[in-house]
PDB file of C-alpha atoms in Angstrom:
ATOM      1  CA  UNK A 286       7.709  10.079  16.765  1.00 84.00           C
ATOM      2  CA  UNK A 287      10.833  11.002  18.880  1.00 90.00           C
ATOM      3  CA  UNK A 288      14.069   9.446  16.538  1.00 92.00           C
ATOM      4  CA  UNK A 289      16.139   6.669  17.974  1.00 93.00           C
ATOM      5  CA  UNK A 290      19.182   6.075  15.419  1.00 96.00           C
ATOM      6  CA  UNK A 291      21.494   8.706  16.249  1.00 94.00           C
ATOM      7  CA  UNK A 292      24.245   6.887  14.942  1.00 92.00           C
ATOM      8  CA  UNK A 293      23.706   4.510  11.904  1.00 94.00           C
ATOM      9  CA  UNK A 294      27.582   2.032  13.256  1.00 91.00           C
ATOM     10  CA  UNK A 295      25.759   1.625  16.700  1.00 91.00           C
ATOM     11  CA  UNK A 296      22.157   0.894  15.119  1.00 89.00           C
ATOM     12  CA  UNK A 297      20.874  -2.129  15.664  1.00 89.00           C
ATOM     13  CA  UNK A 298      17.578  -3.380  13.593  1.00 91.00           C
ATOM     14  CA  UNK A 299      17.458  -6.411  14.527  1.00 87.00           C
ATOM     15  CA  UNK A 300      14.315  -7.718  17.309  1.00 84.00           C
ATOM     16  CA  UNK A 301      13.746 -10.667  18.824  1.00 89.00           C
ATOM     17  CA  UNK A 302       9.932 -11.476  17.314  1.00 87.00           C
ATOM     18  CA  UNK A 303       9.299 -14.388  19.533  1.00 89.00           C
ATOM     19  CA  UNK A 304       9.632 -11.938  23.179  1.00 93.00           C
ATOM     20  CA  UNK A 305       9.353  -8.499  21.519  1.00 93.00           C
ATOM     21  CA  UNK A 306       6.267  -7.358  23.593  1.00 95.00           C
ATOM     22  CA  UNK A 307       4.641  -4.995  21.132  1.00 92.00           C
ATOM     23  CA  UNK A 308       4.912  -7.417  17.860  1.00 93.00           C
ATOM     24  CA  UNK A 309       3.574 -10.240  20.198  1.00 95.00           C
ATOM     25  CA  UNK A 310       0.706  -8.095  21.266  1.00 96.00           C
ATOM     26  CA  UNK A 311       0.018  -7.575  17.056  1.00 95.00           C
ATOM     27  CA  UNK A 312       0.538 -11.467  16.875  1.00 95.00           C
ATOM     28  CA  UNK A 313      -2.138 -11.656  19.643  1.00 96.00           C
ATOM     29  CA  UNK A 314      -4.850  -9.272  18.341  1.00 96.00           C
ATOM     30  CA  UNK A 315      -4.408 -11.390  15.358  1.00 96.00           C
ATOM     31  CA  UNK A 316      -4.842 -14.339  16.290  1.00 96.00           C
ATOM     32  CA  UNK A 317      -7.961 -13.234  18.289  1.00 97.00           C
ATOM     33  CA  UNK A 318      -9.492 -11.468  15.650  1.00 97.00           C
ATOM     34  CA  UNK A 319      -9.258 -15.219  13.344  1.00 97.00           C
ATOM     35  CA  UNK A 320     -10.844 -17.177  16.133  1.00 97.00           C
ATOM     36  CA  UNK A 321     -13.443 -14.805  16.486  1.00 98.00           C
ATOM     37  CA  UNK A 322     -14.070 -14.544  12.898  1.00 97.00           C
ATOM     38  CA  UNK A 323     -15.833 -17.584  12.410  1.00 94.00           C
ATOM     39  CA  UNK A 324     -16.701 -17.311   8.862  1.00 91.00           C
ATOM     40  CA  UNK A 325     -18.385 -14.294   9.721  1.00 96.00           C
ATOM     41  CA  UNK A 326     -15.704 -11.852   8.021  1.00 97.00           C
ATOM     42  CA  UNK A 327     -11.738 -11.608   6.648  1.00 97.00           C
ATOM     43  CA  UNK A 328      -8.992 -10.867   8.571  1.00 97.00           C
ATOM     44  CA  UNK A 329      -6.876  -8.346   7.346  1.00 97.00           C
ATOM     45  CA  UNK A 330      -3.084  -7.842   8.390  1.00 94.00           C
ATOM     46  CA  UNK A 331      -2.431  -5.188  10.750  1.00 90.00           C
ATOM     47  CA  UNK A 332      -0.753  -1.687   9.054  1.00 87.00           C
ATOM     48  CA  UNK A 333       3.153  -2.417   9.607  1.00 89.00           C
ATOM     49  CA  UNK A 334       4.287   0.196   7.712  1.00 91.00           C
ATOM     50  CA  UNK A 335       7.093  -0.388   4.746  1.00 96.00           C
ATOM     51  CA  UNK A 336      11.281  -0.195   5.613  1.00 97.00           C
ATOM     52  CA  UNK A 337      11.916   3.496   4.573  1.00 98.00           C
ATOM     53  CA  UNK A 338       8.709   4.666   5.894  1.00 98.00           C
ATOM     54  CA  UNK A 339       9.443   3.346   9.448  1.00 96.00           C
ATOM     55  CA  UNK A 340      12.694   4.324   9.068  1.00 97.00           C
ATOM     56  CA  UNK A 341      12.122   7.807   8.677  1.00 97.00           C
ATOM     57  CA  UNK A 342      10.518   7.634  11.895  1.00 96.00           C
ATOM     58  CA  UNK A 343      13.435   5.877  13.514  1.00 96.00           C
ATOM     59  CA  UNK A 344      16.144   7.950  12.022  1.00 97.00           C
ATOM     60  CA  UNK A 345      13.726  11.414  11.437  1.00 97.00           C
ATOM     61  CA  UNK A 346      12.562  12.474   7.752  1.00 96.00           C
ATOM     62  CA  UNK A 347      14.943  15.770   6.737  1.00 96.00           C
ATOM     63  CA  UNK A 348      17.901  13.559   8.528  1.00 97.00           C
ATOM     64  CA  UNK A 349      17.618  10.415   6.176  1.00 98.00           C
ATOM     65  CA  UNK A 350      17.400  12.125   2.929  1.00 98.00           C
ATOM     66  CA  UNK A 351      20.321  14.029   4.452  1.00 98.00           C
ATOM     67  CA  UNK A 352      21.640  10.432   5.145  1.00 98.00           C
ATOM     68  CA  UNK A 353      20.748   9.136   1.906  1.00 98.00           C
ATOM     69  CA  UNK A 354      22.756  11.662  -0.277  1.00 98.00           C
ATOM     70  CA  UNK A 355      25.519  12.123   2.563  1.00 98.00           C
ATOM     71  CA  UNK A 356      26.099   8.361   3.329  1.00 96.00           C
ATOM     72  CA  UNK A 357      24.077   6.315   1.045  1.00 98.00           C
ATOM     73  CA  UNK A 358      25.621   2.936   2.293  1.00 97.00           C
ATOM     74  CA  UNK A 359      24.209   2.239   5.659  1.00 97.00           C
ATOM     75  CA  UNK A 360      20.680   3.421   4.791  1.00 98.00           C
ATOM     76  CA  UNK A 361      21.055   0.785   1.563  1.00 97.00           C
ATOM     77  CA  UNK A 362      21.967  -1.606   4.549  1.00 96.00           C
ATOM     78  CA  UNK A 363      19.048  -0.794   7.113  1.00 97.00           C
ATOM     79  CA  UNK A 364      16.216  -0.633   4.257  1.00 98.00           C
ATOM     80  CA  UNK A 365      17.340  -3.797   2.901  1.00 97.00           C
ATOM     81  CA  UNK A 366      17.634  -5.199   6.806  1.00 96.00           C
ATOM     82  CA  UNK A 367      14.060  -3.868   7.749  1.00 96.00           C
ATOM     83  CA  UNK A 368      12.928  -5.116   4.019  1.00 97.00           C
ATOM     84  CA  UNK A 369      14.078  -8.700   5.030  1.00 96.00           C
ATOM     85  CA  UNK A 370      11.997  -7.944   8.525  1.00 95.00           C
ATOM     86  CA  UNK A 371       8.907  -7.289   6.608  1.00 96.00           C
ATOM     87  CA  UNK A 372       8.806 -10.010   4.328  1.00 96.00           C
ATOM     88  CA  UNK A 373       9.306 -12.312   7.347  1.00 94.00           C
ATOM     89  CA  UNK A 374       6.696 -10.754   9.163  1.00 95.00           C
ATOM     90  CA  UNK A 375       3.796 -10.404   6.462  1.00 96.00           C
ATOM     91  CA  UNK A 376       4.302 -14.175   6.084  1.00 96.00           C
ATOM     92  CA  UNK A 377       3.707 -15.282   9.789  1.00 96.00           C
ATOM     93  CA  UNK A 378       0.639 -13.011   9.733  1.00 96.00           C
ATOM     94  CA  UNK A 379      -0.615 -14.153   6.143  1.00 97.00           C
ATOM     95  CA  UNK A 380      -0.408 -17.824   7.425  1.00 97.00           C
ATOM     96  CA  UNK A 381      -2.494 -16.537  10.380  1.00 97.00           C
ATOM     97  CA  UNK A 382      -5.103 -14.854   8.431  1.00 97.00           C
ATOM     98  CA  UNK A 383      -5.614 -16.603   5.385  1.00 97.00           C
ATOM     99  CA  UNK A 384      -7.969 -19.006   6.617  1.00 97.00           C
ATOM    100  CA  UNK A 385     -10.303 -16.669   7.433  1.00 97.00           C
ATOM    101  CA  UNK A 386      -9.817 -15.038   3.563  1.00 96.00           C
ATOM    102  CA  UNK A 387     -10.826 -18.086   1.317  1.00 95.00           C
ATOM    103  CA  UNK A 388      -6.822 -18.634   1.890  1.00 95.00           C
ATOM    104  CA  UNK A 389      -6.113 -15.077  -0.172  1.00 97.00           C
ATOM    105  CA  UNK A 390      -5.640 -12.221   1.446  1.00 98.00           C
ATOM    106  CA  UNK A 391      -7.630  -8.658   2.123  1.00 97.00           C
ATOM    107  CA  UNK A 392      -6.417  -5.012   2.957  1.00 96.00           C
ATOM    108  CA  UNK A 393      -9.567  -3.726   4.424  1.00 94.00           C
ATOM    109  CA  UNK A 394      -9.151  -0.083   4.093  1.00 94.00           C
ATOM    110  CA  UNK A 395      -8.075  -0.352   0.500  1.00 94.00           C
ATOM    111  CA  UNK A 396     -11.174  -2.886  -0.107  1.00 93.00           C
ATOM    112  CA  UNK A 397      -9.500  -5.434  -1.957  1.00 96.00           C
ATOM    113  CA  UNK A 398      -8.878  -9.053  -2.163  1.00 97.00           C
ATOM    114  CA  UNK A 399      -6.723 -11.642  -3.507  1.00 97.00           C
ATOM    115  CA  UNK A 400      -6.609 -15.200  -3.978  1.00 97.00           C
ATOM    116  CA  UNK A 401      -3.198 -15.243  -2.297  1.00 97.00           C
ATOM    117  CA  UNK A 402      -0.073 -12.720  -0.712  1.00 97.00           C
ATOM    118  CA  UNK A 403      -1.356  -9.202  -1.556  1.00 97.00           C
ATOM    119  CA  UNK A 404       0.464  -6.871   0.478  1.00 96.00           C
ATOM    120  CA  UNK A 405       0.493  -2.889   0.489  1.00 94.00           C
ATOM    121  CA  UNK A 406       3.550  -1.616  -0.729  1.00 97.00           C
ATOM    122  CA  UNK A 407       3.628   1.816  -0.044  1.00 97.00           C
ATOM    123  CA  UNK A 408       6.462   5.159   1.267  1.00 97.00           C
ATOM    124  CA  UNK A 409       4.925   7.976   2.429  1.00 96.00           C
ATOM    125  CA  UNK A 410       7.937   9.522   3.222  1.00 97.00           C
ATOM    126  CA  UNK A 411       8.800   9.732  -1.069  1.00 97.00           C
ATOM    127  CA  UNK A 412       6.853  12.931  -0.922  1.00 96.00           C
ATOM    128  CA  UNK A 413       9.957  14.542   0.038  1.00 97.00           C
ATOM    129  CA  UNK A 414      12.373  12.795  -2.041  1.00 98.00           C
ATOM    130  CA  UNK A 415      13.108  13.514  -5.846  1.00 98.00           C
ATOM    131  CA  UNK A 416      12.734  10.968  -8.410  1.00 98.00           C
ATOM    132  CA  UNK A 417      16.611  10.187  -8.470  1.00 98.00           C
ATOM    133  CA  UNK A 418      16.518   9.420  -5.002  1.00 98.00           C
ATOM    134  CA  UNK A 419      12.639   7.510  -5.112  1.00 98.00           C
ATOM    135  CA  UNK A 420      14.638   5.015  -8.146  1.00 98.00           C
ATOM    136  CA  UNK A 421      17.986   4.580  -6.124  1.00 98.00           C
ATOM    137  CA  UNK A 422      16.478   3.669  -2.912  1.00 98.00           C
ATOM    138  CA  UNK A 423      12.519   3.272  -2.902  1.00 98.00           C
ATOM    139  CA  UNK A 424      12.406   0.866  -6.036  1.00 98.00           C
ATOM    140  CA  UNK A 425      14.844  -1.253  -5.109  1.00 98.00           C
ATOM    141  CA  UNK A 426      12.794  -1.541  -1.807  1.00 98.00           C
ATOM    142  CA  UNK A 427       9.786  -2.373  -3.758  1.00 98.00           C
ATOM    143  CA  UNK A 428      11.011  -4.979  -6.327  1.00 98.00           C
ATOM    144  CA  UNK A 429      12.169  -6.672  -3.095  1.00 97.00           C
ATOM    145  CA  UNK A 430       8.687  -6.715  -1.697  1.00 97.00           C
ATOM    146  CA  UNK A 431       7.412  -8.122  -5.433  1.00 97.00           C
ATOM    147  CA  UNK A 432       9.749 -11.344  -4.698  1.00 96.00           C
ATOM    148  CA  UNK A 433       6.926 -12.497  -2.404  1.00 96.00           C
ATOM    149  CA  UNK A 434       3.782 -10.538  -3.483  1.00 96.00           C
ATOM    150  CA  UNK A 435       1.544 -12.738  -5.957  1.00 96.00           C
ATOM    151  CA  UNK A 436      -1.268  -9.835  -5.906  1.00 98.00           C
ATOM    152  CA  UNK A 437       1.094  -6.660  -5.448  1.00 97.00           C
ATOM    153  CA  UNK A 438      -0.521  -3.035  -4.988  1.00 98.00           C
ATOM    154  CA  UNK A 439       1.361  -0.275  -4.566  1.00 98.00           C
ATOM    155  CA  UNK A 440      -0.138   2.737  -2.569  1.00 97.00           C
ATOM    156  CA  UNK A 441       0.428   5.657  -4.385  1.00 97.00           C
ATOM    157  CA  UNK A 442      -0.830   8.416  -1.716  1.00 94.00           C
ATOM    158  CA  UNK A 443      -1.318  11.991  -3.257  1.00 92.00           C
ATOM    159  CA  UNK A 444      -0.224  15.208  -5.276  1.00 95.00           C
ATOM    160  CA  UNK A 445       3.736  14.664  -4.043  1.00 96.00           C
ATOM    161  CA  UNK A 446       3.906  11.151  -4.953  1.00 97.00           C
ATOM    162  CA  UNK A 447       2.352  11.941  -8.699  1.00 97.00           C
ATOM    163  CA  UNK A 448       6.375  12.600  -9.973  1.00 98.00           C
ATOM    164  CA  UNK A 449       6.837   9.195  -9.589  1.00 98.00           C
ATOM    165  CA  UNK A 450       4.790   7.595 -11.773  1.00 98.00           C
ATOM    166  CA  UNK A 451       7.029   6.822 -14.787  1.00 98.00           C
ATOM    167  CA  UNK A 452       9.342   4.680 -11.919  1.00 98.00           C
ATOM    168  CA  UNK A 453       6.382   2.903 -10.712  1.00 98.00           C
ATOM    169  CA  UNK A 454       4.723   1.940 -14.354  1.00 98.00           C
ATOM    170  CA  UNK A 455       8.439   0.787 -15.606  1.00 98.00           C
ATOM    171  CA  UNK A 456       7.912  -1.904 -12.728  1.00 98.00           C
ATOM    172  CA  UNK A 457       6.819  -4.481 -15.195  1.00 97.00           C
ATOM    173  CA  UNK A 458       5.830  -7.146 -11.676  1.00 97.00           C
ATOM    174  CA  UNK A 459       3.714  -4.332 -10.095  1.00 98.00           C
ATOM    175  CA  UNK A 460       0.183  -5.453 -10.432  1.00 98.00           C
ATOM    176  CA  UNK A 461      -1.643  -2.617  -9.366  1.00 98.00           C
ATOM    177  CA  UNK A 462      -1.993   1.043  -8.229  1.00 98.00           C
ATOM    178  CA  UNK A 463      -4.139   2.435  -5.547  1.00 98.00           C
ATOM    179  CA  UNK A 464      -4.472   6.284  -5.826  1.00 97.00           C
ATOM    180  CA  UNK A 465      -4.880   8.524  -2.695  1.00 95.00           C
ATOM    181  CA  UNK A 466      -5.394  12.470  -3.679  1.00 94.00           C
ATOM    182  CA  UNK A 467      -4.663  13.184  -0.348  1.00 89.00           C
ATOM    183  CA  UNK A 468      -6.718  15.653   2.626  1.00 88.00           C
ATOM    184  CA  UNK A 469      -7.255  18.994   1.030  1.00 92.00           C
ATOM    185  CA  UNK A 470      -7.142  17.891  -3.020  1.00 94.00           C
ATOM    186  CA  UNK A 471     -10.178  18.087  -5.366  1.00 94.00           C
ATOM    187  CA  UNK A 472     -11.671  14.643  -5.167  1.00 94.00           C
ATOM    188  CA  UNK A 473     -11.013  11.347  -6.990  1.00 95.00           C
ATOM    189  CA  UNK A 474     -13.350  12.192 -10.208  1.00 95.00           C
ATOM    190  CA  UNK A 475     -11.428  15.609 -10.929  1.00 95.00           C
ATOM    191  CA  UNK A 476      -9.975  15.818 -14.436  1.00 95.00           C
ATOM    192  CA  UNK A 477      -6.455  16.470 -13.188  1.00 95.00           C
ATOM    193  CA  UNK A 478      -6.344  12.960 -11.861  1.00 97.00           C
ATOM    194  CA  UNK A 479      -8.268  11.601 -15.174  1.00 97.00           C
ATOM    195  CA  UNK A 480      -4.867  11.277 -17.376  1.00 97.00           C
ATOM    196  CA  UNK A 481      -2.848   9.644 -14.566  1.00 98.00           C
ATOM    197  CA  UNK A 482      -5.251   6.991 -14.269  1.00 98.00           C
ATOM    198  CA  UNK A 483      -5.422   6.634 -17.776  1.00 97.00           C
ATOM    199  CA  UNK A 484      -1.623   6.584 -18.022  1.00 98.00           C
ATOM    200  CA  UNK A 485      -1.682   3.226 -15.386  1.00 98.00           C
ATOM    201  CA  UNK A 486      -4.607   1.575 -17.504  1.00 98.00           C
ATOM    202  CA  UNK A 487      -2.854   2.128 -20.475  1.00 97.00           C
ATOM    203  CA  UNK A 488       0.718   0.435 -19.188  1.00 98.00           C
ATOM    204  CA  UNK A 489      -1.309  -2.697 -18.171  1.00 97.00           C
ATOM    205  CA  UNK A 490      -1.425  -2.157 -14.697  1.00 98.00           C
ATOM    206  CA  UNK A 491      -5.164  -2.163 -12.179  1.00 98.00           C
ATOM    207  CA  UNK A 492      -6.016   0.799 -10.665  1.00 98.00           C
ATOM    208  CA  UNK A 493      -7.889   1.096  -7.216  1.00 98.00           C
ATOM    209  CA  UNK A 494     -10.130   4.305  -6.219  1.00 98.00           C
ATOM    210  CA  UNK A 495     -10.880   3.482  -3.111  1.00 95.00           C
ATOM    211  CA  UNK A 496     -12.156   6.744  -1.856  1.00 93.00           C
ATOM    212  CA  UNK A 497     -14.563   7.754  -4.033  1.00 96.00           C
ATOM    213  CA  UNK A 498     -18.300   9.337  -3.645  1.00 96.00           C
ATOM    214  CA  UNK A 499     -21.352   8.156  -4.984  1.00 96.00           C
ATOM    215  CA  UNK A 500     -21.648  11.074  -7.359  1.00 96.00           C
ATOM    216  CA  UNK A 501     -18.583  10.459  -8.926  1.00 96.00           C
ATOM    217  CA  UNK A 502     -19.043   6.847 -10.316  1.00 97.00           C
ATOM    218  CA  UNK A 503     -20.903   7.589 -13.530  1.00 96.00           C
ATOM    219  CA  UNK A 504     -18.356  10.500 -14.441  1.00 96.00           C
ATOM    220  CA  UNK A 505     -15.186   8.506 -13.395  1.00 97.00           C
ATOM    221  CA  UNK A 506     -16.890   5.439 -15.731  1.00 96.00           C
ATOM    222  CA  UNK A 507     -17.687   7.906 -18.278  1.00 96.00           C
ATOM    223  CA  UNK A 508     -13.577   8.362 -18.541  1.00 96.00           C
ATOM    224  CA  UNK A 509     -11.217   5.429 -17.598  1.00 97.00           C
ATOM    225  CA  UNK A 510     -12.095   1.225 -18.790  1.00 96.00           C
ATOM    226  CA  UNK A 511     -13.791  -1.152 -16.275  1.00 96.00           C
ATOM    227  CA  UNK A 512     -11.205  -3.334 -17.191  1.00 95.00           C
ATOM    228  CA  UNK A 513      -8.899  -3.928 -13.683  1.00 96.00           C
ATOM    229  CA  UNK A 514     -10.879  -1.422 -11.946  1.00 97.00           C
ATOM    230  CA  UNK A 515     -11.594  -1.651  -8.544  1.00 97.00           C
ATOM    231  CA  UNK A 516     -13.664   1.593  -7.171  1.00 97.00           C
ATOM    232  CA  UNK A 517     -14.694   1.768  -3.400  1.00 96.00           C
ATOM    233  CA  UNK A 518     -17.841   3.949  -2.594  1.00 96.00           C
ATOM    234  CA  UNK A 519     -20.100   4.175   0.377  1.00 95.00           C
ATOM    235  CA  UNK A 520     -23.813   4.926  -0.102  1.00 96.00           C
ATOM    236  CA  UNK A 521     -26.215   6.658   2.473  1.00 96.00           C
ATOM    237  CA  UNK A 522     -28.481   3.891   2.703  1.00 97.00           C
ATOM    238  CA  UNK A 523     -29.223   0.357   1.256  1.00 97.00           C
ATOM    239  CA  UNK A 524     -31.683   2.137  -1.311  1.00 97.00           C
ATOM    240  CA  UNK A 525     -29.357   4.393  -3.063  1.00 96.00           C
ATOM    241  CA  UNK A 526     -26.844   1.228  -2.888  1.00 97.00           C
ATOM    242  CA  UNK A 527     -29.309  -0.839  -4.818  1.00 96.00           C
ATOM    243  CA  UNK A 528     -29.717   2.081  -7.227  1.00 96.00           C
ATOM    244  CA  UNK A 529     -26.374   2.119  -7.683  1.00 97.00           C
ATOM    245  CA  UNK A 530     -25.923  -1.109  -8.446  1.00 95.00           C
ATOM    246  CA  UNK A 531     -28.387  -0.994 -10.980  1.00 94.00           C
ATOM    247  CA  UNK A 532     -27.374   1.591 -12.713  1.00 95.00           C
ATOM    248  CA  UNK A 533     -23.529   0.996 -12.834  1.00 94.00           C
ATOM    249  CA  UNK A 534     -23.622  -2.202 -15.572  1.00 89.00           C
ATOM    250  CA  UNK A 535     -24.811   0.469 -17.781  1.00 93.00           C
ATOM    251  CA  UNK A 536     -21.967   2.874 -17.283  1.00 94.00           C
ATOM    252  CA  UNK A 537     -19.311   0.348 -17.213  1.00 92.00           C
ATOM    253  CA  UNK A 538     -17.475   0.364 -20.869  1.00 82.00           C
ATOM    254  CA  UNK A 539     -14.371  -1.647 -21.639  1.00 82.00           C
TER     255      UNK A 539
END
């Protein structure tokens, strides 16, 4: 992405969402994909990316934590201004899409559902922050998101993002985690992962594996509780599905 804010006094982040041509052309594919749906599947809301993630795009990444220790004011100003943006957004799609959910909501990547607003929360662009700066700036951003998230999940996306875990479990409205270990990591069973995920089970909070291979079910049940677990697999064929199935009641343990 080519930055665009140059200058945070001339920055405006403010759109107009009922002419802006590329939001109406989301609006659009959404509304076709519900009218085509047809109680055949969910709708789930298009990827919109969180306020500090897109702004790192708009602004560039090594310039806003630059920004962010330099001038912490007017990033405080355009997170909490794209923040506001998001929430309004999420709920025109939601409204859209529900219908076609049982009147919950899905993220279809992540697998999950939720009898009402479940959002992804998510920054990316934390990796390259420290803690300090993921508690001044990224949790505020995130407790703003819980205002209007009854089924929060927070996507927690690989090896950079595991210093933040102590900020994210002190987050007593967070509901759950999704893990990511990320292109080029040993896979979701590996024991390194094994105490993190015990770490969120222990402070309450569901945990979501959504990437995880059929080989690794029995060893990952072997070490965490079934209790708010939500693991995503895909099997080869419907037989080794089935088989799966069947044998997974008996490695599930509380």
């Amino acid at each position: 992405y080519q930055s665009i804010i140059e200058d945070w006094g001339s920055t405006s982040l403010a759109f107009e969402r009922a002419t802006e041509p590329l939001y109406r052309a989301t609006i659009e594919a959404t509304r076709y994909y519900v009218e085509q749906s047809r109680d055949r599947y969910m709708v789930s809301l298009p990827e919109l990316g969180a306020a500090t993630d897109d702004l790192s795009l708009m602004r560039g990444m090594q310039p806003l934590v630059l920004d962010m220790m330099e001038q912490p004011e007017p990033v405080r100003a355009a997170i909490a201004r794209l923040t506001e943006t998001w929430t309004d957004v999420h709920e025109e799609l939601y409204q859209m899409a529900a219908p076609t959910s049982d009147d919950g909501c899905c993220i279809a990547w992540m697998q999950s559902w939720a009898p009402g607003r479940h959002f992804q929360m998510s920054c990316d662009f934390s990796a390259v922050l420290s803690p300090r700066l993921f508690d001044e700036f990224i949790v505020p951003e995130i407790r703003a998101y819980l205002e209007v998230n009854e089924y929060s999940v927070y996507h927690w996306d690989g090896p950079d993002a595991v210093k933040f875990l102590d900020s994210l479990l002190a987050i007593e409205e967070l509901d759950a985690i999704q893990w990511t270990q990320g292109a080029g990591s040993p896979p979701a069973s590996d024991a390194r992962w094994i105490a993190l995920y015990r770490r969120i089970q222990e402070a309450g909070k569901r945990l979501i594996l959504p990437f995880v291979e059929v080989g690794e079910v029995e060893g990952l049940l072997s070490e965490i509780s079934s209790r708010g677990l939500l693991i995503g697999t895909a099997a080869s064929n419907e037989e080794v599905a089935r088989d799966l199935l069947a044998r997974v009641a008996r490695w599930t343990r509380d």
